[in-house]
Short mmCIF file of C-alpha atoms in Angstrom, two decimals:
data_model
loop_
_atom_site.label_atom_id
_atom_site.label_comp_id
_atom_site.label_asym_id
_atom_site.label_seq_id
_atom_site.Cartn_x
_atom_site.Cartn_y
_atom_site.Cartn_z
CA UNK P 1 91.21 108.95 63.48
CA UNK P 2 88.80 106.75 65.60
CA UNK P 3 90.02 103.46 66.96
CA UNK P 4 89.18 100.70 64.53
CA UNK P 5 86.53 97.88 65.50
CA UNK P 6 87.24 94.40 66.03
CA UNK P 7 86.65 92.23 62.72
CA UNK P 8 86.26 89.17 64.90
CA UNK P 9 85.99 88.11 68.60
CA UNK P 10 86.20 84.78 70.18
CA UNK P 11 83.56 83.43 72.69
CA UNK P 12 84.00 84.20 76.40
CA UNK P 13 86.21 81.60 77.87
CA UNK P 14 86.87 80.58 81.39
CA UNK P 15 89.43 78.70 83.36
CA UNK P 16 87.78 75.20 82.10
CA UNK P 17 86.66 76.16 78.66
CA UNK P 18 89.90 77.83 77.36
CA UNK P 19 91.10 76.00 74.46
CA UNK P 20 94.24 73.99 74.64
CA UNK P 21 95.39 75.75 71.65
CA UNK P 22 95.39 79.25 73.39
CA UNK P 23 97.46 77.50 76.36
CA UNK P 24 100.41 76.49 74.07
CA UNK P 25 102.26 78.62 71.62
CA UNK P 26 100.39 80.09 68.89
CA UNK P 27 100.38 83.23 66.78
CA UNK P 28 98.31 85.62 65.01
CA UNK P 29 98.57 85.60 61.11
CA UNK P 30 100.51 88.60 59.60
CA UNK P 31 98.57 91.64 59.58
CA UNK P 32 96.35 90.71 62.38
CA UNK P 33 96.64 92.04 66.10
CA UNK P 34 94.94 90.81 69.05
CA UNK P 35 93.79 92.13 72.16
CA UNK P 36 93.45 89.93 75.05
CA UNK P 37 90.56 91.14 77.38
CA UNK P 38 90.24 89.58 80.69
CA UNK P 39 86.72 90.05 81.96
CA UNK P 40 87.19 88.52 85.52
CA UNK P 41 90.32 87.17 87.29
CA UNK P 42 93.94 87.19 86.19
CA UNK P 43 95.86 85.62 83.05
CA UNK P 44 99.38 85.38 82.55
CA UNK P 45 100.32 86.47 78.93
CA UNK P 46 103.74 85.01 77.88
CA UNK P 47 105.39 85.67 74.47
CA UNK P 48 108.47 83.60 72.80
CA UNK P 49 111.48 83.90 74.78
CA UNK P 50 109.68 83.98 78.15
CA UNK P 51 108.68 87.61 78.59
CA UNK P 52 105.50 87.57 80.66
CA UNK P 53 102.77 89.88 82.03
CA UNK P 54 99.67 89.65 84.31
CA UNK P 55 96.65 90.77 82.37
CA UNK P 56 93.54 91.85 84.57
CA UNK P 57 90.07 93.47 83.56
CA UNK P 58 92.06 96.83 83.63
CA UNK P 59 95.14 95.68 81.89
CA UNK P 60 94.41 94.19 78.41
CA UNK P 61 97.18 92.36 76.49
CA UNK P 62 98.19 93.67 72.85
CA UNK P 63 99.41 90.71 70.68
CA UNK P 64 101.36 91.81 67.65
CA UNK P 65 101.06 90.43 64.15
CA UNK P 66 102.97 87.08 63.98
CA UNK P 67 104.04 87.08 67.69
CA UNK P 68 104.13 83.53 69.21
CA UNK P 69 102.48 83.63 72.55
CA UNK P 70 100.34 81.83 74.85
CA UNK P 71 98.23 82.35 77.90
CA UNK P 72 97.97 80.69 81.36
CA UNK P 73 94.88 81.22 83.67
CA UNK P 74 95.72 82.20 87.12
CA UNK P 75 92.84 80.38 88.95
CA UNK P 76 89.11 81.52 88.18
CA UNK P 77 89.06 83.75 85.07
CA UNK P 78 86.96 85.03 82.07
CA UNK P 79 88.56 86.15 78.81
CA UNK P 80 87.76 87.03 75.35
CA UNK P 81 90.15 87.96 72.36
CA UNK P 82 89.32 90.64 69.88
CA UNK P 83 91.10 90.63 66.42
CA UNK P 84 91.91 93.83 64.34
CA UNK P 85 93.28 94.33 60.96
CA UNK P 86 95.09 97.12 61.86
CA UNK P 87 96.70 98.41 65.13
CA UNK P 88 94.30 99.10 67.93
CA UNK P 89 94.48 102.45 69.63
CA UNK P 90 93.52 101.25 73.03
CA UNK P 91 94.87 102.87 76.44
CA UNK P 92 95.85 100.54 79.19
CA UNK P 93 97.07 97.69 76.73
CA UNK P 94 100.09 95.53 78.41
CA UNK P 95 102.99 93.94 76.18
CA UNK P 96 104.93 91.61 77.97
CA UNK P 97 108.44 92.60 79.14
CA UNK P 98 111.48 90.53 79.61
#
């Protein structure tokens, strides 16, 4: 089965345009997966409980449905978030670990 296409994507944000709402804890809706795609630089991806991982252009981050999380720019960066209505089949996706 082919990988699903995102049903929605955010604009491309940089370290100055990344909305405050994404910098503080928030979550996707039930039944919605997110893929954080870093286009340049690095971003810290933190889930509730403090588990974190560093995302890069070669290492996107997977947000599970209803998973509390936030992102922190690590210097200059550009990112975009894609949203899916079923689990995306994407290689190299990082999920935070404790």
